[in-house]
Short mmCIF file of C-alpha atoms and ligand atoms in Angstrom, two decimals:
data_model
loop_
_atom_site.label_atom_id
_atom_site.label_comp_id
_atom_site.label_asym_id
_atom_site.label_seq_id
_atom_site.Cartn_x
_atom_site.Cartn_y
_atom_site.Cartn_z
CA MET A 46 -12.67 -20.18 23.51
CA ASN A 47 -10.05 -18.27 24.11
CA VAL A 48 -8.07 -18.26 20.61
CA MET A 49 -4.14 -16.34 20.92
CA ALA A 50 -1.34 -16.09 18.07
CA VAL A 51 1.83 -16.20 17.19
CA VAL A 52 3.58 -14.70 14.70
CA LEU A 53 6.96 -15.49 13.17
CA ALA A 54 8.51 -12.57 12.20
CA ALA A 55 12.08 -12.56 13.15
CA GLY A 56 14.09 -14.13 10.95
CA GLN A 57 16.23 -11.56 8.15
CA GLY A 58 15.29 -13.42 4.83
CA LYS A 59 18.26 -14.00 3.28
CA ARG A 60 17.10 -15.14 -0.41
CA MET A 61 15.63 -11.96 -0.48
CA LYS A 62 19.29 -9.99 -1.08
CA SER A 63 18.04 -6.51 0.32
CA LYS A 64 18.49 -4.06 2.80
CA LEU A 65 14.92 -3.87 3.85
CA TYR A 66 13.87 -7.06 6.76
CA LYS A 67 11.68 -9.80 5.11
CA VAL A 68 8.86 -9.71 6.62
CA LEU A 69 8.41 -5.51 6.69
CA HIS A 70 8.55 -6.21 1.97
CA PRO A 71 5.32 -4.23 0.70
CA VAL A 72 2.92 -6.72 -0.39
CA CYS A 73 -0.08 -4.79 -2.53
CA GLY A 74 1.64 -1.41 -0.43
CA LYS A 75 1.60 -3.22 2.58
CA PRO A 76 4.27 -4.77 4.86
CA MET A 77 4.15 -8.80 4.61
CA VAL A 78 3.52 -8.53 8.18
CA GLY A 79 0.65 -6.37 8.22
CA HIS A 80 -1.71 -8.28 6.08
CA VAL A 81 -0.60 -11.47 8.95
CA VAL A 82 -1.62 -9.46 11.78
CA ASP A 83 -4.85 -8.15 10.38
CA THR A 84 -6.01 -11.55 9.65
CA VAL A 85 -5.29 -13.05 13.07
CA GLU A 86 -6.96 -9.63 14.00
CA GLN A 87 -9.91 -10.58 12.36
CA ALA A 88 -9.64 -13.66 13.85
CA SER A 89 -10.31 -12.11 17.46
CA CYS A 90 -7.62 -12.93 18.63
CA SER A 91 -7.87 -12.07 22.49
CA ARG A 92 -3.78 -11.35 22.30
CA THR A 93 -1.26 -11.29 19.82
CA VAL A 94 2.48 -12.21 20.36
CA VAL A 95 4.93 -11.16 17.22
CA VAL A 96 8.83 -13.14 17.48
CA VAL A 97 10.75 -10.35 16.51
CA GLY A 98 14.69 -10.33 16.23
CA HIS A 99 16.54 -9.16 12.27
CA GLY A 100 14.70 -5.46 12.03
CA ALA A 101 13.17 -5.87 15.39
CA ALA A 102 12.85 -1.85 15.64
CA ALA A 103 11.63 -1.57 12.40
CA VAL A 104 8.62 -4.04 13.16
CA GLN A 105 8.26 -3.15 16.56
CA SER A 106 7.22 0.55 15.48
CA TYR A 107 5.35 -0.70 12.07
CA LEU A 108 3.01 -2.59 14.37
CA GLY A 109 2.89 -0.53 17.26
CA ASP A 110 0.47 -1.38 19.79
CA ARG A 111 -1.11 -4.02 17.91
CA ALA A 112 0.80 -6.88 19.29
CA GLU A 113 2.67 -7.38 22.00
CA PHE A 114 6.20 -8.77 21.05
CA VAL A 115 8.99 -10.78 22.52
CA LEU A 116 12.94 -10.95 20.81
CA GLN A 117 14.50 -13.97 19.57
CA GLU A 118 18.00 -12.67 19.86
CA GLN A 119 19.45 -15.45 17.91
CA GLN A 120 17.51 -17.41 15.09
CA LEU A 121 17.70 -21.02 15.86
CA GLY A 122 14.65 -21.87 14.20
CA THR A 123 11.28 -21.86 13.85
CA GLY A 124 10.33 -23.79 17.33
CA HIS A 125 13.11 -21.53 19.44
CA ALA A 126 11.43 -18.42 17.77
CA VAL A 127 7.63 -19.83 19.41
CA ILE A 128 9.25 -20.73 22.81
CA GLN A 129 10.16 -16.77 23.08
CA ALA A 130 6.42 -16.71 23.73
CA ARG A 131 6.29 -18.78 26.50
CA GLU A 132 6.64 -16.15 29.35
CA LEU A 133 3.68 -14.38 27.71
CA LEU A 134 1.60 -17.33 26.65
CA GLY A 135 2.78 -20.30 28.56
CA GLN A 136 0.32 -20.36 31.81
CA GLU A 137 -2.59 -19.46 29.17
CA GLU A 138 -5.71 -22.06 28.18
CA GLY A 139 -7.05 -22.38 24.89
CA ILE A 140 -5.65 -22.05 21.67
CA THR A 141 -2.55 -20.31 19.98
CA LEU A 142 -2.50 -20.28 15.78
CA VAL A 143 0.73 -20.01 14.78
CA VAL A 144 1.35 -18.49 11.57
CA CYS A 145 4.89 -17.23 9.80
CA GLY A 146 5.13 -13.84 9.08
CA ASP A 147 5.99 -14.42 5.54
CA THR A 148 2.55 -16.22 4.55
CA PRO A 149 0.44 -12.83 3.28
CA LEU A 150 -1.89 -14.44 1.54
CA VAL A 151 -3.77 -16.69 4.32
CA THR A 152 -7.40 -15.53 4.91
CA VAL A 153 -9.41 -15.23 7.83
CA GLU A 154 -11.95 -17.58 6.47
CA THR A 155 -9.46 -20.58 6.49
CA VAL A 156 -7.96 -19.77 9.72
CA ASN A 157 -11.75 -19.78 11.66
CA ALA A 158 -12.73 -22.86 9.69
CA MET A 159 -9.29 -24.64 10.65
CA ILE A 160 -9.68 -23.38 14.37
CA GLU A 161 -13.15 -24.78 13.88
CA LEU A 162 -11.74 -28.29 12.73
CA HIS A 163 -9.50 -28.33 15.43
CA GLN A 164 -11.87 -27.56 18.19
CA ALA A 165 -14.37 -30.37 17.19
CA SER A 166 -11.71 -33.13 16.30
CA GLY A 167 -9.72 -32.34 20.04
CA ALA A 168 -6.38 -32.42 17.65
CA ALA A 169 -3.53 -30.78 20.30
CA ALA A 170 -2.48 -29.94 16.59
CA THR A 171 -4.24 -28.91 13.20
CA VAL A 172 -2.41 -27.95 10.32
CA LEU A 173 -3.08 -26.13 7.41
CA THR A 174 -1.46 -27.87 4.31
CA ALA A 175 -1.70 -27.86 0.83
CA GLU A 176 -0.90 -29.60 -2.39
CA PHE A 177 1.12 -28.14 -4.58
CA ALA A 178 2.31 -29.52 -8.45
CA ASN A 179 6.07 -28.58 -7.37
CA PRO A 180 6.29 -28.53 -3.16
CA THR A 181 9.78 -27.44 -3.33
CA GLY A 182 11.60 -25.91 -0.88
CA TYR A 183 8.35 -26.57 1.45
CA GLY A 184 7.82 -29.33 4.35
CA ARG A 185 5.82 -32.28 3.61
CA VAL A 186 3.46 -33.69 4.92
CA ILE A 187 4.17 -36.92 5.77
CA ARG A 188 0.92 -39.39 6.11
CA GLY A 189 0.63 -43.17 7.59
CA SER A 190 -1.09 -45.70 5.53
CA GLU A 191 -4.39 -44.54 7.81
CA GLY A 192 -3.66 -40.74 6.41
CA ALA A 193 -3.44 -39.55 9.21
CA VAL A 194 -0.70 -36.99 9.85
CA GLU A 195 2.22 -38.85 10.97
CA ARG A 196 4.90 -35.55 10.67
CA ILE A 197 6.26 -32.80 8.54
CA VAL A 198 9.77 -33.71 7.16
CA GLU A 199 11.43 -30.14 5.98
CA GLN A 200 12.79 -29.99 2.40
CA LYS A 201 16.56 -30.35 3.57
CA ASP A 202 16.11 -33.88 5.58
CA CYS A 203 14.01 -35.44 2.93
CA SER A 204 14.37 -38.73 1.76
CA PRO A 205 13.58 -39.07 -1.88
CA ALA A 206 10.25 -40.64 -1.49
CA GLU A 207 9.48 -37.78 1.11
CA ALA A 208 10.19 -35.61 -1.43
CA ALA A 209 8.23 -36.76 -3.64
CA VAL A 210 5.10 -35.92 -0.97
CA ARG A 211 3.31 -32.81 -2.95
CA GLU A 212 1.36 -32.31 0.47
CA ILE A 213 3.02 -28.94 2.03
CA ASN A 214 3.48 -27.56 5.69
CA THR A 215 1.96 -23.96 4.97
CA GLY A 216 3.35 -22.75 8.31
CA THR A 217 0.03 -21.69 9.82
CA TYR A 218 -1.53 -24.16 13.00
CA CYS A 219 -3.31 -24.26 15.57
CA PHE A 220 -2.50 -25.89 18.86
CA ASP A 221 -3.67 -26.78 22.23
CA ASN A 222 -1.42 -23.72 24.03
CA ARG A 223 -0.46 -25.87 27.16
CA LYS A 224 0.83 -28.79 25.22
CA LEU A 225 2.58 -26.78 22.76
CA PHE A 226 4.59 -25.08 25.08
CA ASP A 227 5.02 -28.60 26.81
CA ALA A 228 6.38 -30.52 24.01
CA LEU A 229 8.72 -27.64 22.56
CA SER A 230 10.83 -28.33 25.49
CA ARG A 231 11.25 -31.90 24.02
CA VAL A 232 12.22 -30.32 20.40
CA THR A 233 15.96 -30.76 19.40
CA ASN A 234 17.94 -28.91 16.61
CA ASP A 235 19.08 -32.39 15.40
CA ASN A 236 18.79 -31.94 11.66
CA ALA A 237 19.99 -31.06 8.63
CA GLN A 238 19.77 -27.29 9.31
CA GLY A 239 20.75 -27.74 12.92
CA GLU A 240 17.83 -25.45 13.93
CA TYR A 241 14.77 -26.30 16.30
CA TYR A 242 11.75 -26.84 13.87
CA LEU A 243 8.00 -26.24 15.16
CA THR A 244 6.99 -29.19 12.87
CA ASP A 245 8.82 -31.42 15.22
CA VAL A 246 6.11 -30.72 17.76
CA ILE A 247 3.76 -32.22 15.13
CA GLY A 248 6.09 -35.74 15.48
CA ILE A 249 6.30 -35.32 19.06
CA PHE A 250 2.45 -35.38 19.31
CA VAL A 251 1.71 -37.88 17.48
CA SER A 252 4.74 -39.85 18.99
CA GLU A 253 2.81 -39.33 22.75
CA GLY A 254 -1.14 -40.35 21.33
CA GLU A 255 -1.86 -37.21 20.66
CA THR A 256 -4.51 -36.57 17.38
CA VAL A 257 -3.10 -34.04 15.26
CA GLN A 258 -5.04 -32.70 11.86
CA ALA A 259 -4.65 -31.31 8.65
CA TYR A 260 -6.74 -29.00 7.34
CA CYS A 261 -6.54 -28.81 3.75
CA THR A 262 -6.60 -25.09 1.73
CA SER A 263 -7.95 -25.50 -1.90
CA ASP A 264 -6.51 -22.04 -2.69
CA LEU A 265 -2.71 -22.59 -3.71
CA ALA A 266 -2.30 -18.45 -2.85
CA GLU A 267 -2.45 -19.00 0.85
CA ALA A 268 0.13 -21.38 1.24
CA ILE A 269 2.58 -18.82 -0.47
CA GLY A 270 6.41 -18.38 1.97
CA ILE A 271 7.51 -15.61 0.55
CA ASN A 272 11.00 -16.66 0.89
CA ASP A 273 12.87 -14.60 -2.38
CA ARG A 274 11.32 -12.02 -4.94
CA ILE A 275 10.26 -14.66 -7.09
CA ALA A 276 7.71 -15.37 -4.71
CA LEU A 277 7.12 -11.70 -3.73
CA GLY A 278 6.18 -11.21 -7.04
CA GLU A 279 3.97 -13.99 -7.46
CA ALA A 280 1.98 -13.15 -4.15
CA GLU A 281 1.95 -9.67 -5.76
CA SER A 282 -0.23 -10.69 -8.59
CA LEU A 283 -2.40 -13.48 -6.50
CA MET A 284 -3.24 -10.69 -4.18
CA ARG A 285 -3.61 -8.22 -6.75
CA GLN A 286 -6.27 -10.39 -8.29
CA ARG A 287 -7.95 -10.75 -5.31
CA ILE A 288 -8.39 -7.00 -4.05
CA VAL A 289 -9.68 -6.49 -7.67
CA ARG A 290 -12.10 -9.34 -7.15
CA ARG A 291 -13.57 -7.72 -3.95
CA HIS A 292 -14.10 -4.32 -5.09
CA GLN A 293 -15.63 -5.97 -8.12
CA VAL A 294 -18.22 -8.08 -5.59
CA ASN A 295 -18.94 -5.07 -4.39
CA GLY A 296 -19.45 -2.85 -7.52
CA VAL A 297 -16.74 -1.62 -8.89
CA THR A 298 -16.40 -1.75 -12.44
CA VAL A 299 -12.36 -2.62 -13.54
CA ILE A 300 -12.02 -2.41 -17.49
CA ASP A 301 -8.61 -4.17 -17.24
CA THR A 302 -8.58 -6.56 -14.03
CA GLY A 303 -4.70 -6.64 -15.49
CA SER A 304 -3.76 -3.39 -14.97
CA ALA A 305 -5.62 -1.89 -11.68
CA TYR A 306 -3.36 -1.60 -9.01
CA ILE A 307 -5.10 -1.24 -6.21
CA GLU A 308 -3.06 -1.37 -2.71
CA ALA A 309 -4.82 -3.76 0.09
CA ASP A 310 -6.46 -1.01 2.21
CA VAL A 311 -8.22 1.06 -0.50
CA LYS A 312 -11.76 1.91 -0.56
CA ILE A 313 -13.81 2.57 -3.38
CA GLY A 314 -17.51 3.03 -3.73
CA ALA A 315 -20.22 1.16 -6.03
CA ASP A 316 -20.77 2.05 -9.69
CA THR A 317 -17.66 3.57 -10.15
CA ILE A 318 -15.41 2.52 -13.04
CA LEU A 319 -11.83 2.09 -13.28
CA TYR A 320 -9.95 2.36 -16.87
CA PRO A 321 -7.00 0.95 -17.51
CA GLY A 322 -3.78 2.11 -15.63
CA THR A 323 -5.32 3.05 -12.38
CA VAL A 324 -3.04 2.77 -9.06
CA LEU A 325 -4.99 3.18 -5.99
CA ARG A 326 -2.51 3.15 -3.28
CA GLY A 327 -2.32 3.73 0.86
CA SER A 328 -5.31 5.32 2.09
CA THR A 329 -7.32 6.12 -0.50
CA VAL A 330 -11.26 6.06 -0.41
CA ILE A 331 -12.41 6.89 -3.98
CA GLY A 332 -16.58 7.66 -3.71
CA GLU A 333 -19.57 6.10 -5.94
CA ASP A 334 -20.16 7.10 -9.49
CA CYS A 335 -15.99 8.19 -10.24
CA ILE A 336 -14.60 7.71 -13.65
CA ILE A 337 -10.68 6.78 -12.65
CA GLY A 338 -8.36 6.49 -15.20
CA PRO A 339 -7.41 5.99 -17.90
CA SER A 340 -3.84 6.65 -15.93
CA ALA A 341 -4.38 7.72 -12.54
CA ASP A 342 -2.38 7.52 -9.48
CA ILE A 343 -3.75 7.88 -6.33
CA ALA A 344 -1.95 7.77 -3.18
CA ASP A 345 -2.94 8.75 0.63
CA SER A 346 -6.13 10.76 -1.17
CA VAL A 347 -10.11 11.07 -0.53
CA ILE A 348 -12.38 11.34 -3.53
CA GLY A 349 -15.85 12.06 -3.28
CA ASP A 350 -18.73 11.12 -5.27
CA GLY A 351 -19.00 11.56 -9.20
CA VAL A 352 -15.09 12.88 -9.49
CA THR A 353 -13.16 12.00 -12.90
CA VAL A 354 -9.69 11.91 -12.50
CA ARG A 355 -7.79 11.48 -15.98
CA TYR A 356 -4.02 10.83 -16.77
CA SER A 357 -3.17 12.77 -13.75
CA THR A 358 -1.71 11.94 -10.46
CA ILE A 359 -3.09 12.88 -7.21
CA ASP A 360 -1.14 12.50 -3.40
CA GLN A 361 -2.74 13.22 -0.27
CA SER A 362 -5.21 15.21 -1.48
CA GLU A 363 -9.49 15.59 -1.01
CA ALA A 364 -11.46 16.46 -3.80
CA GLY A 365 -15.11 17.13 -3.54
CA ASP A 366 -18.45 15.64 -4.91
CA GLY A 367 -18.90 16.31 -8.94
CA SER A 368 -15.17 17.10 -9.53
CA SER A 369 -13.06 17.06 -12.63
CA ILE A 370 -9.24 16.47 -12.99
CA GLY A 371 -7.08 16.27 -15.60
CA PRO A 372 -5.77 15.25 -17.92
CA TYR A 373 -2.59 15.64 -17.05
CA ALA A 374 -3.09 17.72 -13.69
CA ASN A 375 -0.89 16.79 -10.15
CA LEU A 376 -2.38 17.22 -7.21
CA ARG A 377 0.39 17.45 -5.05
CA PRO A 378 -0.03 17.21 -0.63
CA GLY A 379 -2.28 19.14 0.98
CA SER A 380 -4.87 19.84 -1.97
CA LYS A 381 -8.36 20.19 -1.48
CA LEU A 382 -11.04 20.73 -3.32
CA GLY A 383 -14.72 21.14 -2.78
CA LYS A 384 -17.52 20.57 -4.68
CA ASP A 385 -17.97 20.57 -8.54
CA CYS A 386 -14.23 21.75 -8.88
CA LYS A 387 -12.30 21.69 -12.22
CA ILE A 388 -8.68 21.41 -12.45
CA GLY A 389 -7.31 21.02 -15.74
CA ASP A 390 -4.62 19.90 -18.07
CA PHE A 391 -1.00 20.83 -16.85
CA VAL A 392 -2.28 22.19 -13.50
CA GLU A 393 -0.42 21.69 -10.18
CA LEU A 394 -1.56 22.90 -7.48
CA LYS A 395 0.51 22.34 -3.75
CA ASN A 396 -1.26 22.87 -0.46
CA ALA A 397 -3.78 24.43 -2.07
CA VAL A 398 -8.11 24.63 -0.98
CA LEU A 399 -10.20 25.24 -3.54
CA GLY A 400 -14.03 26.22 -2.29
CA ASP A 401 -17.01 25.16 -4.59
CA ASP A 402 -17.25 25.20 -7.68
CA SER A 403 -13.99 27.03 -8.47
CA LYS A 404 -12.11 26.33 -11.53
CA VAL A 405 -8.40 26.05 -12.66
CA SER A 406 -8.84 24.82 -16.39
CA HIS A 407 -4.95 24.99 -17.69
CA LEU A 408 -1.60 25.88 -17.19
CA SER A 409 -1.28 27.15 -13.91
CA TYR A 410 0.35 26.16 -10.51
CA VAL A 411 -1.43 27.48 -7.55
CA GLY A 412 0.63 26.68 -4.02
CA ASP A 413 0.34 27.47 -0.19
CA ALA A 414 -3.15 29.24 -1.59
CA GLU A 415 -6.70 29.60 -0.29
CA VAL A 416 -9.11 30.31 -3.14
CA GLY A 417 -12.78 30.76 -1.96
CA ARG A 418 -15.99 28.86 -3.94
CA GLY A 419 -16.62 30.08 -8.00
CA VAL A 420 -13.15 31.70 -8.33
CA ASN A 421 -11.95 31.47 -11.87
CA ILE A 422 -8.26 31.23 -12.09
CA GLY A 423 -7.26 31.65 -16.00
CA CYS A 424 -4.96 30.01 -18.21
CA GLY A 425 -1.34 30.20 -17.00
CA ALA A 426 -2.13 32.23 -14.05
CA ILE A 427 0.08 31.20 -10.56
CA THR A 428 1.14 31.82 -7.80
CA VAL A 429 4.48 33.39 -6.79
CA ASN A 430 4.68 31.45 -3.60
CA TYR A 431 8.58 31.02 -3.53
CA ASP A 432 11.34 33.80 -3.02
CA GLY A 433 14.51 31.23 -2.85
CA PHE A 434 13.73 31.27 1.05
CA ASN A 435 10.10 31.61 2.17
CA LYS A 436 7.05 29.99 1.02
CA SER A 437 4.08 32.67 1.20
CA LYS A 438 0.40 32.51 0.63
CA THR A 439 -1.81 33.61 -1.58
CA VAL A 440 -5.92 34.51 -0.44
CA ILE A 441 -8.60 34.55 -3.02
CA GLY A 442 -12.15 35.75 -2.49
CA ASP A 443 -15.41 34.27 -3.25
CA ASP A 444 -16.52 34.43 -6.66
CA ALA A 445 -13.13 36.10 -7.73
CA PHE A 446 -12.09 36.49 -11.30
CA ILE A 447 -7.97 35.71 -12.16
CA GLY A 448 -7.49 36.40 -15.91
CA SER A 449 -4.87 34.99 -17.84
CA ASN A 450 -1.35 34.98 -17.24
CA VAL A 451 -1.40 36.45 -13.75
CA ASN A 452 1.36 36.43 -11.52
CA LEU A 453 0.19 36.81 -7.86
CA ILE A 454 3.04 37.90 -5.97
CA ALA A 455 2.43 36.46 -2.31
CA PRO A 456 1.49 36.98 -0.06
CA VAL A 457 -1.42 38.79 -1.38
CA HIS A 458 -4.79 38.93 -0.78
CA ILE A 459 -7.57 39.10 -3.57
CA GLY A 460 -10.99 40.16 -2.23
CA ASP A 461 -14.36 38.52 -2.58
CA GLY A 462 -15.80 39.25 -6.50
CA ALA A 463 -12.83 41.26 -7.38
CA TYR A 464 -11.15 41.33 -11.23
CA VAL A 465 -7.84 40.90 -12.43
CA VAL A 466 -6.81 41.52 -15.43
CA ALA A 467 -4.83 39.22 -17.86
CA GLY A 468 -1.57 39.45 -17.81
CA SER A 469 -1.00 41.44 -14.46
CA THR A 470 1.57 40.89 -12.16
CA VAL A 471 -0.67 41.62 -8.67
CA THR A 472 2.20 42.64 -5.74
CA HIS A 473 -0.22 44.51 -3.74
CA ASP A 474 -3.76 43.33 -2.01
CA VAL A 475 -6.95 44.29 -4.12
CA PRO A 476 -10.20 45.13 -2.03
CA GLY A 477 -13.29 42.83 -2.76
CA GLY A 478 -14.92 44.02 -5.92
CA ASP A 479 -12.08 45.93 -7.21
CA LEU A 480 -10.28 45.78 -11.31
CA ALA A 481 -6.64 45.36 -10.46
CA ILE A 482 -4.62 46.22 -13.57
CA ALA A 483 -0.95 45.65 -13.17
CA ARG A 484 0.67 45.58 -16.66
CA GLU A 485 2.09 48.38 -19.41
CA ARG A 486 -0.72 50.23 -21.35
CA GLN A 487 -0.87 49.32 -25.44
CA VAL A 488 0.66 51.62 -27.65
CA ASN A 489 0.48 51.08 -31.03
CA LYS A 490 2.63 52.29 -33.85
CA PRO A 491 0.95 52.61 -36.93
CA GLY A 492 2.68 51.18 -39.93
CA TYR A 493 5.50 49.87 -38.03
CA ALA A 494 5.55 46.57 -38.45
CA ASP A 495 6.83 46.75 -41.91
CA LYS A 496 9.31 49.23 -40.90
CA ILE A 497 11.07 46.86 -38.52
CA ARG A 498 10.75 43.45 -41.27
CA SER A 499 12.88 45.76 -43.77
CA ARG A 500 15.22 46.30 -40.97
CA ALA A 501 15.31 42.71 -40.25
CA LYS A 502 15.71 41.31 -43.38
CA ALA A 503 18.41 44.25 -43.98
CA LYS A 504 20.44 42.52 -41.31
CA LYS A 505 20.26 39.04 -42.63
CA GLU A 506 21.98 40.07 -45.90
CA ARG A 507 24.50 41.91 -43.93
CA SER A 508 25.33 38.83 -42.27
CA LYS A 509 25.52 36.71 -45.76
CA THR A 510 28.23 38.68 -47.21
CA GLU A 511 30.47 39.21 -43.88
C1 UD1 B 718 8.92 -22.89 7.26
C2 UD1 B 718 8.03 -24.14 7.74
C3 UD1 B 718 7.81 -25.44 6.67
C4 UD1 B 718 6.82 -24.57 5.55
C5 UD1 B 718 7.29 -23.27 5.47
C6 UD1 B 718 5.89 -22.42 4.83
C7 UD1 B 718 9.72 -24.58 10.15
C8 UD1 B 718 11.07 -25.79 10.44
N1 UD1 B 718 9.78 -24.54 8.47
O1 UD1 B 718 10.08 -23.30 6.51
O2 UD1 B 718 7.79 -26.53 6.88
O3 UD1 B 718 6.71 -25.88 4.59
O4 UD1 B 718 7.62 -22.42 6.64
O5 UD1 B 718 6.44 -21.33 4.67
O6 UD1 B 718 8.93 -24.17 10.40
N2 UD1 B 718 11.24 -17.19 12.01
C9 UD1 B 718 11.92 -16.82 13.38
N3 UD1 B 718 12.98 -17.58 14.02
C10 UD1 B 718 13.77 -18.12 13.60
C11 UD1 B 718 13.46 -18.99 12.06
C12 UD1 B 718 12.21 -18.06 11.22
O7 UD1 B 718 10.98 -16.03 13.53
O8 UD1 B 718 14.29 -18.65 14.31
C13 UD1 B 718 10.33 -16.87 11.38
C14 UD1 B 718 11.27 -15.81 10.01
O9 UD1 B 718 11.18 -14.93 9.80
C15 UD1 B 718 9.47 -16.82 8.94
C16 UD1 B 718 8.76 -17.80 9.21
O10 UD1 B 718 9.69 -17.63 10.98
O11 UD1 B 718 8.70 -15.75 9.05
C17 UD1 B 718 9.37 -19.06 8.60
O12 UD1 B 718 10.64 -18.75 8.53
P1 UD1 B 718 11.72 -19.94 7.11
O13 UD1 B 718 12.86 -19.59 7.48
O14 UD1 B 718 10.98 -18.74 6.09
O15 UD1 B 718 10.91 -21.11 7.09
P2 UD1 B 718 11.06 -22.03 5.85
O16 UD1 B 718 11.86 -22.56 5.30
O17 UD1 B 718 9.96 -21.21 4.81
CA1 CA B 719 9.69 -19.54 4.19
#
């Protein structure tokens, strides 16, 4: 069966009170229209047409080649929006799935079940509905005495009796494509909002003797249409629960489900444990058997198997299997750790590649650096990569030892197995196997400690009497 999709995404979303167009507001890190397009893709639609208007360029550039686009220049209603797709889809035979761009929680399972019912019943239209305790704001599904759907009435057009109906239109539908475009040409804007309602197609079908079905979902989350920030917050927390549950089903332990913030596209391996305060964002991939958190913020990064990340932030970086990060480490973009590396407390890495088994255990800054395997960078050692104008590179060979509090003034190259003694400020390359010492030689002055104390004491006494 040929299934096509039309996603309505032209509205501005005035009730959001936002500079950002409504359908681009993220839910669990992904613009709501992205969730909707994910779902229609999973439902194997042959074509996806997105109706754009407000923020057309932004929506189009976000979705890219995942969809075809039609422009609705003026937002004259959801029916008018669908009509814009006529040029692309009008001649097609098959089923057209229409989804509002502001209902990101609708699932592919439900969409598929609705399509199945639609096909089995030979209906002209099938509406996805839900029963809300408080249906305010949604279109009401009005059924006749036999229980068949008769029409959908918008909140603003409801009589008191209609307003009391709790079954609502979720804004997701299946239509016979030809019949849809045919009926749309008979929709008028004679209603409280002066708009061409897509929902009027339902009443038109019924009056013309066509069958209309309703598929009522029991998962109320699916029905949420986001019109304001309150609904956005509700959708965020419902989607968050859904995502956490998916990872739990896949074998991830989540110690405190309420404090795990996992964005939609994050992948996590089995037997990984998420401690409270874990935020996993963007395209992050976490391996198996990891311990993440407490308090870890990881964005667009790839973490191997058996990695520990505690009280740390990681952005656009990679950590090899068996590595340990934190507490209190900051991995900025371009940090790449090999296997079994250790990044300890108050260490900042930026654009730094470390080979297997290398350690930066405390109080270091390593930026714009290429570090070999088995390297130890001592406490407080730093790369001096910036002269106020230029960034320069530090290269450290395999098995080198960088002592505590060393300054490596880049550009500089430390050879394999070299040893840089603590406190050195290194301005020249160190050949492999050499020892570099770049600090003042120590001088001890016998008995001088008492002398310096009594001088200091005398100075303090003088200042009291002045
Ligand atoms: C719509 C339905 C309502 C349903 C609710 C579910 C109609 C008339 N009403 O109401 O029955 O209960 O969704 O969430 O369809 N849009 C356009 N062009 C337009 C108008 C809207 O593309 O001219 C898009 C919007 O960007 C939005 C979607 O269509 O993504 C729904 O529009 P919205 O104004 O939010 O409709 P509701 O009042 O919520
Ligand atoms: Ca809406």
